[in-house]
Each structure stands twice: as structure tokens, then as C-alpha cells.
Coordinates of C-alpha atoms in Angstrom, one line a residue:
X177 CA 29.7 68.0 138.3
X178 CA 31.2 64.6 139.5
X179 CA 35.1 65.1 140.0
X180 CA 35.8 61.5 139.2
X181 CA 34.1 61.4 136.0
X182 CA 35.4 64.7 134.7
X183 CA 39.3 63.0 136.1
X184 CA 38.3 59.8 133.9
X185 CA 37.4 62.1 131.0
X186 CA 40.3 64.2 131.2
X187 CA 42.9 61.1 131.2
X188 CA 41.5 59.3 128.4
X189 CA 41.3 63.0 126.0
X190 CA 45.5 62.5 127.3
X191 CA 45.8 59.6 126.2
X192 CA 44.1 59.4 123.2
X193 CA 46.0 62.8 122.0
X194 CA 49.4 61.3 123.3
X195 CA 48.8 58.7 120.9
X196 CA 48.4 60.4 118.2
X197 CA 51.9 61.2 118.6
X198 CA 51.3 65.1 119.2
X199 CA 54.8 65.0 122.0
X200 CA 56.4 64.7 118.6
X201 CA 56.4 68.2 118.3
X202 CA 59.0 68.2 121.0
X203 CA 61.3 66.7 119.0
X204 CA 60.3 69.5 115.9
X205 CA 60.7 71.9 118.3
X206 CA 64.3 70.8 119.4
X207 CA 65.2 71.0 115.5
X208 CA 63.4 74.6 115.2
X209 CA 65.4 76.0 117.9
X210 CA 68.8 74.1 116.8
X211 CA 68.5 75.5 113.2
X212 CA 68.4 78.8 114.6
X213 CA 71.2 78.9 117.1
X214 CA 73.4 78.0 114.2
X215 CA 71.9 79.7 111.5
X216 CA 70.9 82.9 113.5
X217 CA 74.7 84.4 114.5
X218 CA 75.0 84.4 110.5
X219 CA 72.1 86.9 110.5
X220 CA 72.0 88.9 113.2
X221 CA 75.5 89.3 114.7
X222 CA 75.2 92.0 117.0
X223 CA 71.2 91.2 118.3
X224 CA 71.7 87.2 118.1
X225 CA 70.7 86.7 121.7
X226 CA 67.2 88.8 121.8
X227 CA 66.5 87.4 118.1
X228 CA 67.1 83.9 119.4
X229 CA 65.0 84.3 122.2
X230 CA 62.1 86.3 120.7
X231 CA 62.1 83.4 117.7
X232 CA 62.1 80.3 120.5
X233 CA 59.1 81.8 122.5
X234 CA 57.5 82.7 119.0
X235 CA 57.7 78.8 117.5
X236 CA 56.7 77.7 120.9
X237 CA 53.0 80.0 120.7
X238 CA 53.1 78.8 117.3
X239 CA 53.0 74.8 117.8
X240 CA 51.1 75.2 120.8
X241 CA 48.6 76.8 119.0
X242 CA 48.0 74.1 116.2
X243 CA 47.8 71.8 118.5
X244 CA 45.2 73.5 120.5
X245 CA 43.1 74.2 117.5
X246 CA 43.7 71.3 115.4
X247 CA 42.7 68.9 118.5
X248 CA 40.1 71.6 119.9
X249 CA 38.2 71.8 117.2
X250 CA 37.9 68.1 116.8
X251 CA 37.4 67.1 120.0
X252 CA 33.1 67.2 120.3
X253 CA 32.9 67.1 116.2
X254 CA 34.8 63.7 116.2
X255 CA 32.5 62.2 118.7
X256 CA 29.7 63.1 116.9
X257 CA 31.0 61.7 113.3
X258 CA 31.9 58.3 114.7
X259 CA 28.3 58.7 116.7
X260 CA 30.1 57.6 120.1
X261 CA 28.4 60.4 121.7
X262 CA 25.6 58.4 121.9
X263 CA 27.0 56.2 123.9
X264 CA 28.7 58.5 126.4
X265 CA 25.4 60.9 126.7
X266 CA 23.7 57.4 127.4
X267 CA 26.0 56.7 130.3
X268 CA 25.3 58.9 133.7
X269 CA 27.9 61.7 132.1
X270 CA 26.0 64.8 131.5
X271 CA 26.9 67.2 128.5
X272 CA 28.8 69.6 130.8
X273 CA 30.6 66.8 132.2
X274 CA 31.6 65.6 128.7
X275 CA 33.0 68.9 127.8
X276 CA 34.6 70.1 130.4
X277 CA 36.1 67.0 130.9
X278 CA 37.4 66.8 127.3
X279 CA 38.5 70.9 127.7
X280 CA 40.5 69.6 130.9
X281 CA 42.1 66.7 129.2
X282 CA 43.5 68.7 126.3
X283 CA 45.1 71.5 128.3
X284 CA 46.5 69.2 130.7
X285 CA 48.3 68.1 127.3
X286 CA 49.2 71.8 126.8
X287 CA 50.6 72.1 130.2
X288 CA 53.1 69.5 129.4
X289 CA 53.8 70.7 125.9
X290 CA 54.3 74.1 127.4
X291 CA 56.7 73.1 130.2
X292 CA 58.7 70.4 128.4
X293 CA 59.5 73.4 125.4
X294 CA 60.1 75.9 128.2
X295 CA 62.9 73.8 129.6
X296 CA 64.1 73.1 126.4
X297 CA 64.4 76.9 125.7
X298 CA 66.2 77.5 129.2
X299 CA 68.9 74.2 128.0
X300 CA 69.2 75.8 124.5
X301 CA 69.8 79.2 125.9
X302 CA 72.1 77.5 128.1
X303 CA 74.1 75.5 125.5
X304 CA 74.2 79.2 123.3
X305 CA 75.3 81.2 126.3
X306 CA 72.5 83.1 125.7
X307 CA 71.7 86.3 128.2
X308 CA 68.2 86.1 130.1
X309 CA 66.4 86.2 133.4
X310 CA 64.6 83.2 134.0
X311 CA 61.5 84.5 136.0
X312 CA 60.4 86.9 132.8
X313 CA 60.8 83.3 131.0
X314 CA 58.8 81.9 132.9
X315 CA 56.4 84.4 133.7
X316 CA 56.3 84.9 129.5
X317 CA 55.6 80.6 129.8
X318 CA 52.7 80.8 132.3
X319 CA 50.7 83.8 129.8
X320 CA 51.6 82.1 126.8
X321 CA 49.6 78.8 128.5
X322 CA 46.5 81.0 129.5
X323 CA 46.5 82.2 125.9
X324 CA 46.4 78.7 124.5
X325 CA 43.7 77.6 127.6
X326 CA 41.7 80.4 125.8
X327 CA 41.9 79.7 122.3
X328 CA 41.2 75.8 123.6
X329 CA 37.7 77.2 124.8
X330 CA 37.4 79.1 121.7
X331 CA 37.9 75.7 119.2
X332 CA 35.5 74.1 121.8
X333 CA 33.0 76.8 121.6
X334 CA 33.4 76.7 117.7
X335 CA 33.9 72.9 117.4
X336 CA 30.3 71.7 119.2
X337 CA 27.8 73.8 116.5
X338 CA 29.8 74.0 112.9
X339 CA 32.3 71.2 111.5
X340 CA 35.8 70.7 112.2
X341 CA 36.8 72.5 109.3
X342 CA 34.6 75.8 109.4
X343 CA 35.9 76.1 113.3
X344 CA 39.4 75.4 112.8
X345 CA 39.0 78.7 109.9
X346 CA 37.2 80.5 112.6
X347 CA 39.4 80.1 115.5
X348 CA 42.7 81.3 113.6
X349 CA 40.6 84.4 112.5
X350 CA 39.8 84.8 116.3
X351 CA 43.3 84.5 117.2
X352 CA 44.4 86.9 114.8
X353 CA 41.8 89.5 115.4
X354 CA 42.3 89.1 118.8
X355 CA 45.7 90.2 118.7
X356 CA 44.8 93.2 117.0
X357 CA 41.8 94.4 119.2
X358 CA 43.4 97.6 120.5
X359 CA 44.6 98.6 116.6
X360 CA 41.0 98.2 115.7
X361 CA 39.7 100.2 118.6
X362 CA 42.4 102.8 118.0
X363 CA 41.3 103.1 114.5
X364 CA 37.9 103.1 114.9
X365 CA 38.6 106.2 116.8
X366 CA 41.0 107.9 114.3
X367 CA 37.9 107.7 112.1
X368 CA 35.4 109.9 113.4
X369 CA 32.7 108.3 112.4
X370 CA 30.3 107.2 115.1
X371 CA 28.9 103.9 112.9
X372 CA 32.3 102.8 112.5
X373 CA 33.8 103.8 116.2
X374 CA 30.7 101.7 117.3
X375 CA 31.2 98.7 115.5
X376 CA 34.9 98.5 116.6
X377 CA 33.9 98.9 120.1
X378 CA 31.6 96.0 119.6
X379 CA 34.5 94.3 117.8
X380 CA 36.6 95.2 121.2
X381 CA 34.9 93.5 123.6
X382 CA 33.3 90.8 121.6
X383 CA 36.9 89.1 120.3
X384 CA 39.6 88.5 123.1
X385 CA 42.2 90.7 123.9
X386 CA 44.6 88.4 123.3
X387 CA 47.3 90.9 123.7
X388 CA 46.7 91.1 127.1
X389 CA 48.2 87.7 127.8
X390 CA 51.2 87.9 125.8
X391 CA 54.5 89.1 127.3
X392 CA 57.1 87.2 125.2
X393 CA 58.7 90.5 123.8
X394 CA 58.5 91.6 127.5
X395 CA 60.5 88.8 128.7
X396 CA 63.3 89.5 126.0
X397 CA 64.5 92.5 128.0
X398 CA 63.6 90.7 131.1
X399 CA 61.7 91.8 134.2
X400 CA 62.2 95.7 134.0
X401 CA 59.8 95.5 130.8
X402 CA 57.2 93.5 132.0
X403 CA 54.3 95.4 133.5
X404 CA 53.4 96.0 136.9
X405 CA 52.1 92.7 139.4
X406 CA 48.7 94.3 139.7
X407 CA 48.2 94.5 135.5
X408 CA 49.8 91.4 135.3
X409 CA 46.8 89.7 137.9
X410 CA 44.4 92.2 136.0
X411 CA 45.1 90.2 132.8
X412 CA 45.1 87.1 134.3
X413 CA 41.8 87.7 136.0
X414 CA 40.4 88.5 132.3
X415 CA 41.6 85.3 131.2
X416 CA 39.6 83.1 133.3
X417 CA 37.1 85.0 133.1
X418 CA 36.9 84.7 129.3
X419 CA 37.9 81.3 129.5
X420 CA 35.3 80.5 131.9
X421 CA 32.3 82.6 129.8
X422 CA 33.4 80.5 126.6
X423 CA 32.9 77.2 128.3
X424 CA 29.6 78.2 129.5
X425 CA 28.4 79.2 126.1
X426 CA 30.0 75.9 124.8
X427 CA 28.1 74.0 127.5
X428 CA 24.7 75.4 126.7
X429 CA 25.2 75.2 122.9
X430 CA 26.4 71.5 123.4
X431 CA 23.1 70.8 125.4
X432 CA 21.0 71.9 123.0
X433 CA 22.0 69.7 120.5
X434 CA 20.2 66.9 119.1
X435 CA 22.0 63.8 117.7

């Protein structure tokens, strides 16, 4: 792959996306978080702090989510509609160029979304005098962006062989089954019944673990919850890796495609 191209590619998917005013959540996500510090000691008087915090990481895997699906999922199908993908496929850009390129661009995008509403949640906890440890923040920041790197791949998996609408359906069922992979393993095994333990197995290590790379309750009680460096590596290993094995199926999906 040529670096430049995928670099040109990448910037315009920014560009394009900022333009369609997507930073705007920002400024939703400043009102989210603003409604609840005022509303929340009403509520909750004694647990406040940890409900505050918990809701703030919570809306911020929420709009980072619809944004990486939303745009995801449109990202190849749109190109396709207008029929510019003629005219890129026609230029020296291969397929995997194209797509990877376009992948890059929107979680580029997600880096800054994700960065931008973590400081934002480190001012507001600030501002509330609001308890925490800011390396379990963090750390909760960083997973919560290789979650939303994964479920990018998954809308671009889904996105470049169904339309926009079928995907976008599909990838919130992925996300939600693959938050509860290990309940359907466990209960496949509470069952006893080899057809069914079998078909949750294949259920557990065809969906994502997506449990794996989520440590926002963690990062409520700070670092003494989160798990040890080596699982914490461990899940970021598995990731990538499922990141990675997504884009290639995307890439050879995408090639096969006739326009």
C-alpha cells in the first residue's frame, strides 16, 4: 500500500465527516454531562460522584458509537450510490487502498471525538469536585477508542456487501451480542446440552468480546479495580487482532465486487 495515497484518503474521509458537522456532538455532549451534574445530586445524594462518572463515560461510548456506525456503514455504500467509486477504482488507488484509507480517516475522527469528550469529562469532574484518578480515566479512554476502532471495522465489513440500512441493523446487533459473549457462553454451559453448548461456543468466538475492552466501571473505583498490565495488553492484543482480521475480510469482500 502507498502511504501517501492512504494519507490523502484518510484526510479527505476527515474532512468530509467534519463537515457534516459530526464535532457537534461536542457541544451535545457538554449539555449531557451539564444536565447531569445538576440534576444528578437530586438523585443520588450519597453515590453522586461514581453515578456522575459512570453516566459521563457511558454517553461518551454511546455518541461515539453512532457516529462510528452511522458514518461506518456509509462510508463504501455512499460511494457506490453516487457511483464515484468508479472514478476512484479508475485512478491508481487499489481497493485496499480505498478502504483502509477511508477506515483510517474515520477513526482519526474518533480519536479526536474521544480525546476532546475525555478532557471535557476531566473539566466537568473538575468544576463538580468530583473524586477520581486520572490514569484509570484515561486508561478507561484509550479501551473505550479500541472498542469503537472495532466496531468501525465491523460497519466497514458490513457496509461494502448489504446497504446502509441492513448494516447499520447488523452492527448494533453485533455490539450488543458482543457485550454479552461470556453470558451466552456461561449459559450455553448451564444447559447441558451439547447442540446448544456448541452453538454458543461458535457464537463465542465468532462475535467480539467486546467486554474485553471495556473498563469504564473499572475506572470508577480507579486503578485498584482495573485488571492486571498483562490482561490489560492481552485484551489489547485481541483488539487488533480482531480489528485487523475484520479489515481483511472487508478488503477481500470489497474486491470482489463488481460495479
Amino acid at each position: 500500500m502507498n502511504f501517501g495515497r492512504l494519507y490523502v484518503i484518510a484526510t479527505n474521509v476527515f474532512r468530509e465527516v467534519v463537515r457534516d458537522r459530526i464535532l457537534f456532538m461536542l457541544g451535545f455532549y457538554i449539555i449531557i454531562l451539564a444536565t447531569a451534574i445538576y440534576f444528578l445530586p437530586e438523585f443520588a445524594a450519597a453515590t453522586e460522584d461514581k453515578m456522575f462518572l459512570d453516566f459521563a463515560l457511558a454517553a461518551m461510548n454511546l455518541l461515539g458509537l453512532v457516529v462510528a456506525v452511522f458514518v461506518g456503514t456509509g462510508l463504501i455504500n455512499k460511494e457506490i450510490e453516487k457511483r464515484t467509486v468508479l472514478v476512484l477504482i479508475a485512478k491508481p488507488i487499489s481497493r485496499a487502498e480505498l478502504l483502509v484509507g477511508k477506515y483510517l480517516g474515520l477513526l482519526s475522527l474518533l480519536a479526536v471525538l474521544t480525546t476532546a469528550m475525555t478532557a471535557i469529562t476531566l473539566v466537568f469532574l473538575q468544576i463538580g469536585q468530583v473524586p477520581y484518578s486520572i490514569a484509570s480515566i484515561l486508561i478507561s479512554a484509550f479501551f473505550l477508542f479500541l472498542q469503537l476502532s472495532l466496531m468501525t471495522a465491523v460497519a466497514i465489513a458490513l457496509g461494502v456487501f448489504t446497504s446502509s440500512l441492513l448494516a447499520t441493523v447488523l452492527t448494533f446487533a453485533v455490539y450488543l451480542m458482543g457485550n454479552i459473549t461470556q453470558d451466552i457462553l456461561q449459559l450455553g454451559r448451564l444447559g447441558r446440552k451439547h447442540g446448544i453448548e456448541t452453538l454458543t461456543q461458535a457464537l463465542y468466538l465468532v462475535l467480539p468480546d467486546l467486554s474485553r475492552l471495556d473498563v469504564k466501571n473499572d475506572a470508577i473505583y480507579g486503578l485498584a479495580a482495573l485488571p492486571n498490565p498483562t490482561t490489560l495488553i492481552s485484551n489489547v492484543g485481541y483488539g487488533l487482532l480482531y480489528t485487523l482480521m475484520l479489515l481483511a475480510i472487508a478488503i477481500l469482500i470489497f474486491s470482489q465486487r463488481e460495479f
